[in-house]
Amino acid sequence: MTIYTRPQSPNSWHYRELNQKNPGLDHLSNGLISLVEAGHPVVAGSADLQYSNGLNRFAQRYPDRYVGFGISEQNMVSAAAGIATTGMMPYVATFASFLGLLTCEQIRMDVAYCALPVRLIGHHTGISMGFYGTSHHATEDIGTMRSIADLTVVSTADGPQLEAAIRASADHDRPIYFRTGRGREPDLYDPSQPFVFGKAIEHARGEEVTVIACGLSVHPAVQSARRLNGEGRSVGVLDMATVKPLDRDAILEAASRSKVILTIEEHNILGGLGAAVAEVLAEEGSPARLVRHGIRDEYALIAPPTHLYAHYRLDEAGIESVIREIIG
Amino acid sequence: MTAPIRNDFRPSEAEIAYLRDRAQFVRLETIRLIEIAKVGHYTSVFSAAEIFSALYYDVMRLEADPKHPDRDRFLMGKGHAAVGLFPILAEKGYLPVEVLNGYTRLGNPLGDHPDMRKVPGVDFSSGSIGHALSNGVGMALGGRMQGRDFITFVMLGDGEMQEGQVWEAAISAAHHKLNRLIAIVDRNGFQLDGAVDDVMGIEPLDEKWRAFGWEVHVVDGHDIGGLTEALRRAKADVSRKRPCCIIARTVKGKGVSYMETEPGWHLGYLDPSDAEAARREILSKVI
């Protein structure tokens, strides 16, 4: 028999090749590399996931500016806060499920309470981990992070938007929690589009309904609205990339124009974007009806991600059907 | 005849007398401030009074600007002993005395735990036990990346050894060879629920730190001369390729006899008459 020294099929792969297979992972490192090149004292760190978040590219380029923490997420967050006290700009990344829950207290005490410019990047958000299961699903992180005072919360729709937001963060003096996908998302944005913290991005205006989405739900929402508007319907879409501070003006403007506000998020509808929008609408006495779409206070099933998005109606077809139910 | 080897690290008798006096000052001020708050952690400060004194009045490089990038850092895992730190910061000029005297009153920056945003001279906020060594790891990493030679001192409680994050930090400090990171464990033997050995034993503590890749020294935490010498040595030994842990064997409540024997004094209050008696006892002793 032949003993091979490597797999023969081009379809075979191992995890250190993830970023070749999945170029969407390059954006985080691209953003950080451009910050270093611009002279910013960036330090990147990861908790044994540099191949999952693409920071291996940064680590190869700037080994002296990369800290590997091993599997110690709490230590990583607290140490990043210590690094920030010395005048460096730490960006530390791990799964959103761990940042948003396991290190929640370190983020509150060491990062936000101390007002240190630490950037936390929670990747593989929502149900994007599919059959890895609930331990790896992040459907609570918006809720935990947005309840922490002085923490900016950003949910990016794709890699290019993350890259732009990372670059924009150089001028942001507050701690930030970035929530981002798995690097497999279709691109909606271009990395050269400037990212503005606290400003919703309007993709369409509509009178029947305005969709307010964030993260991985934005792209399918934009596609659905495009098709419906092509049929003569009136569907607006706002990308609420900054979940905190929330762009209240954009929400109220949409609510004054549209009969219905539909929030869509890859997150529990409790505590997340839908809850944040509900607070604004209720406080302002808006007559617009609110529908929240997302994970309905349950643990997601096990399945490949695309099957899960279809099951929870968070893919394009699902979102379109939700909108049609609303507008009739 | 060869001349006796000169020990440059041993403090002189005059230095020892001064540091002893400063430790006494920390204890007396703690009693005074807790009278204002009407509750506080006397004994957690008393076990660490010599550690505070040695660091702030001898070993640490302090600067007039409390944010000076080259200053040595001090972090407290046992943040509840902050009432012992605040009088030092006031005496060093970082805090107005009026602020010190308003300890815990509405709007005052000084509470039971230290807040770096509010209190000049506090190098890191604490209160949630178990984070500080990680914070110190980050400071040591950041300092090294920028070529700075400051030392980061992290005082930890012995009950704090039960927190998992301490050991995450210990592993990472050794892995990254943070030779300018010095941990001091205030091994006073007690925590809220009782003796550390009864609540959740941590021995053999020196072997644990050694096994985690640290250089370890065990000292009497109330022998101000020996403690200061150990800290001076640890700070000066930059040839060391790893972090250093000093386990200071201490007595919780050291200085007030009944506090030394009754574990309930982790948190408490002394009526002014008892406070006065405690003050007299502290003044009468040479520790």
Coordinates of C-alpha atoms in Angstrom, one line a residue:
Chain A
M1 CA 0.0 0.0 0.0
T2 CA 1.1 3.6 -0.5
I3 CA 1.7 5.7 2.5
Y4 CA 1.1 9.3 1.6
T5 CA 3.0 12.2 3.2
R6 CA 0.0 14.5 2.8
P7 CA -3.6 14.2 1.7
Q8 CA -4.0 13.8 -2.1
S9 CA -7.4 15.6 -2.6
P10 CA -7.4 19.4 -2.8
N11 CA -10.6 19.2 -0.8
S12 CA -8.8 18.0 2.3
W13 CA -7.6 20.6 4.7
H14 CA -6.4 21.2 8.3
Y15 CA -7.2 24.1 10.5
R16 CA -3.9 26.0 10.0
E17 CA -5.0 26.4 6.4
L18 CA -8.3 27.9 7.3
N19 CA -7.4 31.4 6.1
Q20 CA -6.4 30.0 2.7
K21 CA -9.7 28.3 2.5
N22 CA -11.5 31.2 4.0
P23 CA -10.1 34.6 3.0
G24 CA -12.8 36.4 5.0
L25 CA -10.6 35.7 8.0
D26 CA -8.0 38.1 6.7
H27 CA -9.9 41.2 7.6
L28 CA -9.1 41.3 11.3
S29 CA -5.4 41.0 10.7
N30 CA -5.6 43.4 7.7
G31 CA -7.2 46.1 9.9
L32 CA -4.6 45.6 12.7
I33 CA -1.7 45.5 10.3
S34 CA -2.8 48.8 8.8
L35 CA -3.0 50.3 12.3
V36 CA 0.6 49.2 13.1
E37 CA 1.7 50.6 9.8
A38 CA 0.1 53.9 10.7
G39 CA 2.2 53.9 13.8
H40 CA -0.4 52.9 16.4
P41 CA 1.0 50.8 19.3
V42 CA -1.2 47.9 18.6
V43 CA -0.9 44.6 20.5
A44 CA -3.0 41.6 19.4
G45 CA -3.8 38.6 21.5
S46 CA -5.8 35.4 21.2
A47 CA -6.6 32.5 23.4
D48 CA -5.5 29.6 21.3
L49 CA -7.6 30.6 18.3
Q50 CA -5.2 32.5 16.1
Y51 CA -6.1 30.2 13.1
S52 CA -9.8 30.6 13.7
N53 CA -9.8 34.3 13.8
G54 CA -7.0 34.9 11.3
L55 CA -4.7 36.6 13.8
N56 CA -2.0 34.1 12.7
R57 CA -1.3 36.5 9.8
F58 CA -0.7 39.4 12.3
A59 CA 1.4 37.2 14.5
Q60 CA 3.7 36.2 11.6
R61 CA 4.0 39.8 10.5
Y62 CA 4.6 41.3 14.0
P63 CA 5.6 38.5 16.3
D64 CA 6.7 41.0 19.0
R65 CA 3.3 42.6 19.0
Y66 CA 1.4 39.4 19.4
V67 CA 0.7 37.6 22.7
G68 CA -0.6 34.1 22.7
F69 CA -2.5 33.4 26.0
G70 CA -3.3 29.8 25.5
I71 CA -6.7 28.6 26.7
S72 CA -7.1 31.3 29.4
E73 CA -9.7 33.8 28.2
Q74 CA -10.2 35.4 31.6
N75 CA -6.5 35.9 32.0
M76 CA -6.3 37.3 28.5
V77 CA -9.0 40.0 29.1
S78 CA -7.5 41.1 32.4
A79 CA -4.0 41.1 31.0
A80 CA -5.1 43.2 28.0
A81 CA -6.4 45.7 30.5
G82 CA -2.9 45.7 32.1
I83 CA -1.3 46.2 28.7
A84 CA -3.6 49.1 28.0
T85 CA -2.4 50.9 31.2
T86 CA 1.1 51.1 29.7
G87 CA -0.1 53.0 26.7
M88 CA -0.4 50.2 24.2
M89 CA -3.6 49.4 22.3
P90 CA -4.6 45.8 22.9
Y91 CA -7.0 43.9 20.6
V92 CA -7.8 40.5 21.9
A93 CA -10.0 37.9 20.2
T94 CA -11.7 34.7 21.0
F95 CA -15.1 33.1 20.4
A96 CA -18.0 35.5 21.2
S97 CA -19.5 32.8 23.3
F98 CA -16.5 33.0 25.7
L99 CA -16.0 36.7 25.6
G100 CA -19.7 37.5 26.2
L101 CA -20.2 35.0 29.1
L102 CA -17.0 33.5 30.5
T103 CA -15.1 36.8 30.6
C104 CA -18.1 39.0 31.3
E105 CA -16.9 40.0 34.7
Q106 CA -13.3 40.7 33.6
I107 CA -14.7 42.9 30.9
R108 CA -16.8 44.8 33.4
M109 CA -14.2 45.2 36.1
D110 CA -10.9 45.4 34.3
V111 CA -11.8 46.9 31.0
A112 CA -15.0 49.0 31.2
Y113 CA -15.0 50.1 34.8
C114 CA -11.3 51.1 34.4
A115 CA -12.2 52.8 31.1
L116 CA -9.2 51.3 29.3
P117 CA -9.1 51.3 25.5
V118 CA -9.1 47.5 25.2
R119 CA -10.7 46.1 22.0
L120 CA -12.4 42.8 22.4
I121 CA -13.2 40.8 19.3
G122 CA -15.8 38.1 19.8
H123 CA -15.9 36.1 16.6
H124 CA -18.1 33.2 15.4
T125 CA -21.2 34.9 16.7
G126 CA -24.8 33.7 17.0
I127 CA -25.4 30.3 15.6
S128 CA -22.6 30.4 13.0
M129 CA -20.8 27.5 14.8
G130 CA -23.7 25.3 13.8
F131 CA -23.2 21.7 15.0
Y132 CA -20.5 22.7 17.5
G133 CA -23.5 23.3 19.7
T134 CA -24.6 25.6 22.4
S135 CA -21.2 26.0 24.2
H136 CA -20.0 27.6 20.9
H137 CA -23.2 29.6 20.1
A138 CA -23.2 33.2 21.1
T139 CA -26.8 34.3 21.5
E140 CA -26.5 36.2 24.7
D141 CA -23.4 38.4 24.2
I142 CA -25.2 41.5 23.0
G143 CA -27.3 41.4 26.1
T144 CA -24.4 41.0 28.5
M145 CA -22.1 43.5 26.7
R146 CA -24.6 46.2 26.2
S147 CA -25.6 46.2 29.9
I148 CA -22.0 47.1 30.8
A149 CA -21.5 50.8 31.3
D150 CA -19.0 52.7 29.2
L151 CA -18.6 49.8 26.7
T152 CA -19.2 50.4 23.0
V153 CA -20.8 47.4 21.3
V154 CA -20.4 46.9 17.6
S155 CA -21.8 44.0 15.5
T156 CA -20.3 43.9 12.1
A157 CA -22.1 42.5 9.0
D158 CA -19.0 41.1 7.2
G159 CA -15.2 41.1 7.2
P160 CA -14.8 44.3 5.3
Q161 CA -17.0 46.2 7.8
L162 CA -15.0 44.7 10.6
E163 CA -11.7 45.8 9.0
A164 CA -13.1 49.3 8.5
A165 CA -14.3 49.4 12.1
I166 CA -11.0 48.2 13.4
R167 CA -9.2 51.0 11.6
A168 CA -11.8 53.5 12.9
S169 CA -11.2 52.3 16.4
A170 CA -7.7 53.9 16.5
D171 CA -9.4 57.2 17.2
H172 CA -11.9 55.7 19.7
D173 CA -10.8 56.2 23.3
R174 CA -13.3 53.8 24.9
P175 CA -13.3 50.1 25.3
I176 CA -15.1 48.3 22.5
Y177 CA -16.7 44.9 22.1
F178 CA -16.7 43.9 18.4
R179 CA -19.1 41.1 17.5
T180 CA -18.3 39.5 14.3
G181 CA -18.9 36.4 12.2
R182 CA -16.9 33.4 11.1
G183 CA -15.3 34.9 8.1
R184 CA -17.5 33.0 5.7
E185 CA -20.1 35.7 5.2
P186 CA -20.8 37.1 1.8
D187 CA -19.4 40.6 1.5
L188 CA -21.8 43.5 1.7
Y189 CA -19.4 46.3 2.2
D190 CA -16.0 47.4 1.0
P191 CA -13.2 47.8 3.5
S192 CA -12.6 51.3 2.2
Q193 CA -16.0 52.5 3.3
P194 CA -15.4 54.4 6.5
F195 CA -17.0 53.1 9.6
V196 CA -18.6 55.6 11.9
F197 CA -19.3 54.5 15.5
G198 CA -22.9 55.2 16.6
K199 CA -24.3 55.7 13.1
A200 CA -26.8 53.4 11.5
I201 CA -26.2 52.6 7.8
E202 CA -29.3 53.0 5.7
H203 CA -29.6 50.6 2.8
A204 CA -33.2 51.3 1.8
R205 CA -36.1 53.4 2.9
G206 CA -39.6 51.9 3.3
E207 CA -43.1 52.8 4.4
E208 CA -44.5 49.3 5.0
V209 CA -41.7 48.1 7.2
T210 CA -38.2 49.0 8.1
V211 CA -35.9 46.2 9.0
I212 CA -33.3 47.1 11.7
A213 CA -30.7 44.4 11.6
C214 CA -27.1 43.8 12.8
G215 CA -24.3 41.4 12.2
L216 CA -24.9 38.4 9.9
S217 CA -28.6 39.3 9.5
V218 CA -27.9 42.4 7.5
H219 CA -26.8 40.9 4.2
P220 CA -29.9 38.6 3.9
A221 CA -32.1 41.5 5.0
V222 CA -30.7 43.7 2.3
Q223 CA -31.2 41.0 -0.3
S224 CA -34.7 40.3 0.7
A225 CA -35.7 44.0 0.7
R226 CA -34.2 44.4 -2.7
R227 CA -36.3 41.7 -4.1
L228 CA -39.5 42.9 -2.4
N229 CA -38.9 46.5 -3.4
G230 CA -38.4 45.2 -7.0
E231 CA -42.0 43.9 -6.7
G232 CA -43.1 47.4 -5.8
R233 CA -43.2 46.9 -2.1
S234 CA -41.7 49.5 0.3
V235 CA -39.2 47.9 2.7
G236 CA -36.5 49.8 4.4
V237 CA -33.3 48.4 5.9
L238 CA -31.0 49.9 8.5
D239 CA -27.7 48.2 9.5
M240 CA -27.5 49.0 13.2
A241 CA -23.8 48.0 13.4
T242 CA -23.3 50.0 16.6
V243 CA -25.7 48.4 19.1
K244 CA -24.4 50.7 21.8
P245 CA -24.5 53.7 21.8
L246 CA -27.7 53.2 19.7
D247 CA -28.5 55.6 16.9
R248 CA -31.9 56.6 18.4
D249 CA -32.5 59.3 15.7
A250 CA -32.3 56.7 12.9
I251 CA -34.7 54.4 14.8
L252 CA -37.2 57.2 15.4
E253 CA -37.0 58.4 11.9
A254 CA -37.7 54.9 10.6
A255 CA -40.5 54.6 13.0
S256 CA -42.1 57.8 11.8
R257 CA -41.9 56.6 8.2
S258 CA -42.8 52.9 8.5
K259 CA -45.9 51.2 10.0
V260 CA -43.8 48.4 11.3
I261 CA -40.2 48.1 12.7
L262 CA -38.8 44.6 12.3
T263 CA -35.6 43.9 14.2
I264 CA -33.5 40.9 13.0
E265 CA -30.6 39.5 14.9
E266 CA -28.7 36.3 15.3
H267 CA -29.1 36.5 19.0
N268 CA -31.8 35.9 21.6
I269 CA -34.6 38.4 21.1
L270 CA -34.3 39.1 24.8
G271 CA -31.6 41.5 25.7
G272 CA -30.3 42.0 22.2
L273 CA -30.9 44.5 19.3
G274 CA -34.6 44.0 19.4
A275 CA -34.8 44.8 23.0
A276 CA -32.6 47.9 22.6
V277 CA -34.9 49.1 19.8
A278 CA -38.0 48.3 21.8
E279 CA -36.7 50.4 24.7
V280 CA -36.3 53.4 22.3
L281 CA -39.8 53.0 20.7
A282 CA -41.5 52.5 24.0
E283 CA -39.8 55.5 25.7
E284 CA -40.6 57.8 22.8
G285 CA -44.2 56.6 22.5
S286 CA -43.8 55.6 18.9
P287 CA -47.0 54.3 17.2
A288 CA -45.0 52.0 15.0
R289 CA -45.6 48.3 15.6
L290 CA -42.5 46.3 16.6
V291 CA -41.7 42.8 15.6
R292 CA -38.6 41.1 16.9
H293 CA -37.1 38.3 14.9
G294 CA -34.2 36.2 16.1
I295 CA -33.6 33.3 18.4
R296 CA -36.7 33.1 20.5
D297 CA -35.3 32.5 24.0
E298 CA -34.2 29.0 23.3
Y299 CA -31.0 27.0 22.7
A300 CA -30.4 26.5 19.0
L301 CA -30.5 23.1 17.5
I302 CA -27.5 21.2 16.2
A303 CA -27.1 21.4 12.4
P304 CA -24.8 22.8 9.8
P305 CA -25.0 26.6 9.9
T306 CA -26.9 27.0 6.6
H307 CA -29.5 24.6 7.9
L308 CA -29.8 26.4 11.2
Y309 CA -30.2 29.8 9.4
A310 CA -33.0 28.2 7.3
H311 CA -34.6 26.6 10.4
Y312 CA -34.6 29.9 12.3
R313 CA -35.6 31.9 9.2
L314 CA -32.5 34.0 9.4
D315 CA -31.4 33.3 5.9
E316 CA -32.6 35.3 2.9
A317 CA -35.6 33.2 2.2
G318 CA -36.6 33.1 5.9
I319 CA -36.2 36.8 6.4
E320 CA -38.2 37.4 3.2
S321 CA -41.0 35.2 4.5
V322 CA -41.0 37.0 7.8
I323 CA -41.3 40.3 6.0
R324 CA -44.1 39.0 3.8
E325 CA -46.1 37.8 6.8
I326 CA -45.9 41.4 8.2
I327 CA -46.7 43.3 5.1
G328 CA -49.2 40.8 3.7
Chain B
M1 CA 41.4 37.4 57.3
T2 CA 38.8 38.1 54.7
A3 CA 36.4 40.9 55.2
P4 CA 32.8 39.8 55.9
I5 CA 30.8 39.8 52.7
R6 CA 28.8 43.0 52.6
N7 CA 25.1 42.5 52.2
D8 CA 23.9 45.4 50.1
F9 CA 20.3 44.3 50.3
R10 CA 20.0 44.2 54.1
P11 CA 18.4 47.5 55.3
S12 CA 20.2 49.3 58.0
E13 CA 19.0 49.6 61.6
A14 CA 17.9 53.1 60.9
E15 CA 16.0 52.0 57.8
I16 CA 14.4 49.2 59.7
A17 CA 13.2 51.6 62.4
Y18 CA 11.8 53.9 59.8
L19 CA 9.9 51.1 58.0
R20 CA 8.6 49.8 61.3
D21 CA 7.3 53.2 62.1
R22 CA 5.6 53.4 58.7
A23 CA 3.9 50.0 59.2
Q24 CA 2.6 51.3 62.5
F25 CA 1.3 54.4 60.7
V26 CA -0.6 52.2 58.3
R27 CA -2.2 50.3 61.2
L28 CA -3.1 53.4 63.1
E29 CA -4.6 55.2 60.0
T30 CA -6.6 52.1 59.2
I31 CA -8.2 52.2 62.6
R32 CA -8.9 55.9 62.2
L33 CA -10.4 55.6 58.7
I34 CA -12.6 52.6 59.6
E35 CA -14.0 54.7 62.4
I36 CA -15.4 57.0 59.7
A37 CA -16.8 54.2 57.6
K38 CA -18.0 52.3 60.7
V39 CA -17.0 49.0 59.1
G40 CA -13.9 47.7 57.5
H41 CA -11.1 45.2 57.0
Y42 CA -8.7 45.9 59.8
T43 CA -7.1 42.5 59.9
S44 CA -6.5 42.3 56.1
V45 CA -4.4 45.5 56.4
F46 CA -2.7 44.5 59.6
S47 CA -1.2 41.3 58.1
A48 CA 0.0 43.4 55.1
A49 CA 1.2 46.5 57.0
E50 CA 4.9 45.6 56.7
I51 CA 4.4 44.7 53.0
F52 CA 2.9 48.2 52.4
S53 CA 5.7 49.8 54.3
A54 CA 8.5 48.0 52.6
L55 CA 7.1 48.6 49.1
Y56 CA 6.0 52.2 49.4
Y57 CA 8.8 53.5 51.8
D58 CA 11.7 51.6 50.4
V59 CA 11.5 49.3 47.4
M60 CA 9.2 50.9 44.9
R61 CA 10.3 53.5 42.4
L62 CA 7.7 56.2 42.9
E63 CA 7.4 59.4 40.9
A64 CA 5.7 62.7 41.6
D65 CA 3.4 62.1 38.7
P66 CA 1.4 59.0 39.6
K67 CA 0.9 58.2 35.9
H68 CA 4.7 58.4 35.2
P69 CA 5.4 55.6 32.6
D70 CA 8.5 54.4 34.4
R71 CA 7.1 54.2 37.9
D72 CA 6.9 50.8 39.6
R73 CA 3.4 49.5 39.9
F74 CA 1.5 48.0 42.8
L75 CA -1.6 46.0 42.4
M76 CA -3.8 44.5 45.1
G77 CA -5.6 41.2 44.4
K78 CA -6.9 41.7 47.9
G79 CA -8.5 45.0 47.1
H80 CA -10.3 45.1 50.4
A81 CA -7.1 46.1 52.1
A82 CA -7.2 49.4 50.2
V83 CA -7.9 51.3 53.5
G84 CA -4.2 50.6 54.3
L85 CA -3.0 52.0 51.0
F86 CA -5.0 55.3 51.0
P87 CA -3.1 56.9 53.9
I88 CA 0.1 56.1 52.1
L89 CA -1.1 57.7 48.9
A90 CA -2.1 60.8 50.9
E91 CA 1.2 61.0 52.7
K92 CA 3.0 60.7 49.4
G93 CA 1.0 63.7 48.1
Y94 CA -1.1 61.9 45.6
L95 CA -4.3 62.6 47.6
P96 CA -5.3 65.6 49.6
V97 CA -5.7 64.8 53.3
E98 CA -9.3 66.2 53.2
V99 CA -10.1 63.5 50.7
L100 CA -8.6 60.9 52.9
N101 CA -10.6 62.2 55.8
G102 CA -13.8 61.8 53.8
Y103 CA -13.2 58.1 53.3
T104 CA -16.4 56.3 52.1
R105 CA -18.6 59.4 52.5
L106 CA -21.0 60.3 49.7
G107 CA -19.0 61.3 46.5
N108 CA -15.6 60.6 48.0
P109 CA -13.3 58.7 45.7
L110 CA -12.2 56.3 48.5
G111 CA -14.2 53.3 49.1
D112 CA -13.6 49.8 50.4
H113 CA -11.9 48.9 47.2
P114 CA -9.4 50.9 45.1
D115 CA -10.6 52.7 41.9
M116 CA -7.8 53.8 39.5
R117 CA -10.2 56.2 37.7
K118 CA -10.9 58.0 40.9
V119 CA -7.8 57.7 43.1
P120 CA -4.4 59.1 41.9
G121 CA -1.7 56.6 42.7
V122 CA -3.9 53.5 42.4
D123 CA -2.3 51.6 39.6
F124 CA -5.3 49.3 39.0
S125 CA -8.8 48.9 40.3
S126 CA -9.7 45.8 42.2
G127 CA -12.4 44.2 44.3
S128 CA -13.2 41.1 42.4
I129 CA -10.6 38.7 43.7
G130 CA -8.4 36.8 41.2
H131 CA -7.9 39.4 38.5
A132 CA -4.9 41.3 39.7
L133 CA -2.1 38.9 38.7
S134 CA -3.4 38.9 35.1
N135 CA -3.5 42.7 35.2
G136 CA 0.1 42.6 36.3
V137 CA 1.0 40.2 33.6
G138 CA -0.4 42.7 31.1
M139 CA 1.6 45.6 32.6
A140 CA 4.8 43.6 32.5
L141 CA 4.2 42.6 28.9
G142 CA 3.4 46.2 27.9
G143 CA 6.4 47.5 29.8
R144 CA 8.7 45.0 28.1
M145 CA 7.3 45.7 24.6
Q146 CA 8.2 49.4 25.2
G147 CA 11.6 48.7 26.7
R148 CA 10.7 50.1 30.1
D149 CA 12.3 48.6 33.2
F150 CA 9.6 49.2 35.8
I151 CA 8.7 46.4 38.2
T152 CA 5.1 45.3 38.7
F153 CA 4.3 44.2 42.3
V154 CA 1.1 42.3 42.8
M155 CA 0.0 41.6 46.4
L156 CA -2.4 38.6 46.6
G157 CA -4.4 37.2 49.4
D158 CA -3.9 33.5 50.3
G159 CA -7.6 32.8 49.9
E160 CA -7.2 34.3 46.5
M161 CA -5.1 31.3 45.6
Q162 CA -8.4 29.4 45.3
E163 CA -9.3 31.5 42.2
G164 CA -8.6 29.7 39.0
Q165 CA -7.6 32.8 37.1
V166 CA -4.6 33.3 39.4
W167 CA -3.1 30.1 38.0
E168 CA -3.9 31.1 34.4
A169 CA -1.9 34.2 35.1
A170 CA 0.9 32.3 36.8
I171 CA 1.3 30.0 33.8
S172 CA 1.4 32.9 31.4
A173 CA 3.8 35.0 33.5
A174 CA 6.3 32.1 33.5
H175 CA 5.7 31.3 29.9
H176 CA 6.4 34.8 28.9
K177 CA 9.4 35.0 31.3
L178 CA 8.2 38.1 33.0
N179 CA 11.2 38.7 35.2
R180 CA 9.9 42.1 36.2
L181 CA 6.8 40.8 37.7
I182 CA 6.8 40.1 41.5
A183 CA 3.9 38.5 43.3
I184 CA 3.6 38.8 47.1
V185 CA 1.3 36.4 48.8
D186 CA 0.0 37.7 52.1
R187 CA -0.2 34.2 53.7
N188 CA -2.2 35.2 56.8
G189 CA -4.1 32.0 56.8
F190 CA -7.7 33.2 57.0
Q191 CA -10.5 34.1 54.8
L192 CA -14.2 35.0 55.4
D193 CA -15.4 31.5 56.2
G194 CA -12.5 30.5 58.4
A195 CA -8.9 29.2 58.1
V196 CA -7.8 28.9 54.5
D197 CA -6.6 25.3 55.3
D198 CA -10.2 24.4 56.4
V199 CA -12.1 26.3 53.8
M200 CA -10.1 25.1 50.7
G201 CA -6.5 24.2 51.4
I202 CA -3.8 25.6 49.2
E203 CA -0.6 23.9 50.5
P204 CA 2.0 23.1 49.5
L205 CA 1.9 26.7 48.2
D206 CA 5.7 27.2 47.6
E207 CA 5.8 24.0 45.6
K208 CA 2.8 25.1 43.6
W209 CA 4.4 28.4 42.5
R210 CA 7.7 26.6 41.8
A211 CA 5.8 24.0 39.7
F212 CA 4.2 26.9 37.8
G213 CA 7.7 28.1 36.8
W214 CA 8.3 30.9 39.4
E215 CA 11.2 31.6 41.6
V216 CA 9.9 31.4 45.1
H217 CA 11.0 32.8 48.5
V218 CA 9.2 32.3 51.8
V219 CA 9.7 35.0 54.3
D220 CA 8.3 36.2 57.6
G221 CA 6.0 39.0 56.5
H222 CA 6.3 40.9 59.7
D223 CA 10.1 40.8 59.9
I224 CA 10.5 44.2 58.2
G225 CA 14.2 43.8 57.7
G226 CA 14.0 40.3 56.1
L227 CA 11.0 41.2 54.0
T228 CA 12.6 44.4 52.7
E229 CA 15.7 42.5 51.9
A230 CA 13.8 39.8 50.0
L231 CA 11.9 42.5 48.0
R232 CA 15.1 44.4 47.2
R233 CA 16.8 41.3 46.0
A234 CA 13.9 40.2 43.9
K235 CA 13.7 43.7 42.3
A236 CA 17.4 43.9 41.6
D237 CA 17.8 40.4 40.1
V238 CA 17.2 41.2 36.5
S239 CA 19.2 38.2 35.4
R240 CA 16.3 36.1 36.6
K241 CA 14.5 34.6 33.6
R242 CA 11.2 34.1 35.3
P243 CA 8.8 35.9 37.6
C244 CA 9.3 35.9 41.4
C245 CA 6.8 35.0 44.1
I246 CA 7.4 36.0 47.7
I247 CA 5.3 34.1 50.1
A248 CA 5.0 36.3 53.2
R249 CA 4.0 34.3 56.3
T250 CA 1.9 36.7 58.3
V251 CA -0.7 36.9 61.0
K252 CA -4.1 38.2 60.2
G253 CA -4.8 41.1 62.5
K254 CA -1.2 41.4 63.5
G255 CA -0.8 44.1 66.2
V256 CA -4.1 43.8 68.1
S257 CA -4.1 40.7 70.3
Y258 CA -7.7 39.6 70.0
M259 CA -7.8 40.2 66.3
E260 CA -4.8 37.8 65.9
T261 CA -6.8 35.0 67.5
E262 CA -10.4 35.6 66.4
P263 CA -11.0 34.9 62.7
G264 CA -14.3 36.9 62.7
W265 CA -12.4 40.1 62.6
H266 CA -12.0 39.8 58.8
L267 CA -14.7 42.5 58.7
G268 CA -15.8 44.5 61.7
Y269 CA -16.0 47.7 63.6
L270 CA -14.4 49.0 66.8
D271 CA -16.3 51.4 69.0
P272 CA -14.2 54.5 69.6
S273 CA -13.2 53.3 73.1
D274 CA -12.0 49.9 71.7
A275 CA -10.3 51.8 68.8
E276 CA -8.4 53.8 71.3
A277 CA -7.3 50.7 73.2
A278 CA -6.3 49.1 69.9
R279 CA -4.3 52.2 69.0
R280 CA -2.5 52.1 72.4
E281 CA -1.7 48.4 71.9
I282 CA -0.2 49.0 68.5
L283 CA 1.8 52.0 69.8
S284 CA 3.1 49.8 72.7
K285 CA 4.5 47.1 70.4
V286 CA 7.6 46.7 68.3
I287 CA 6.7 44.4 65.4

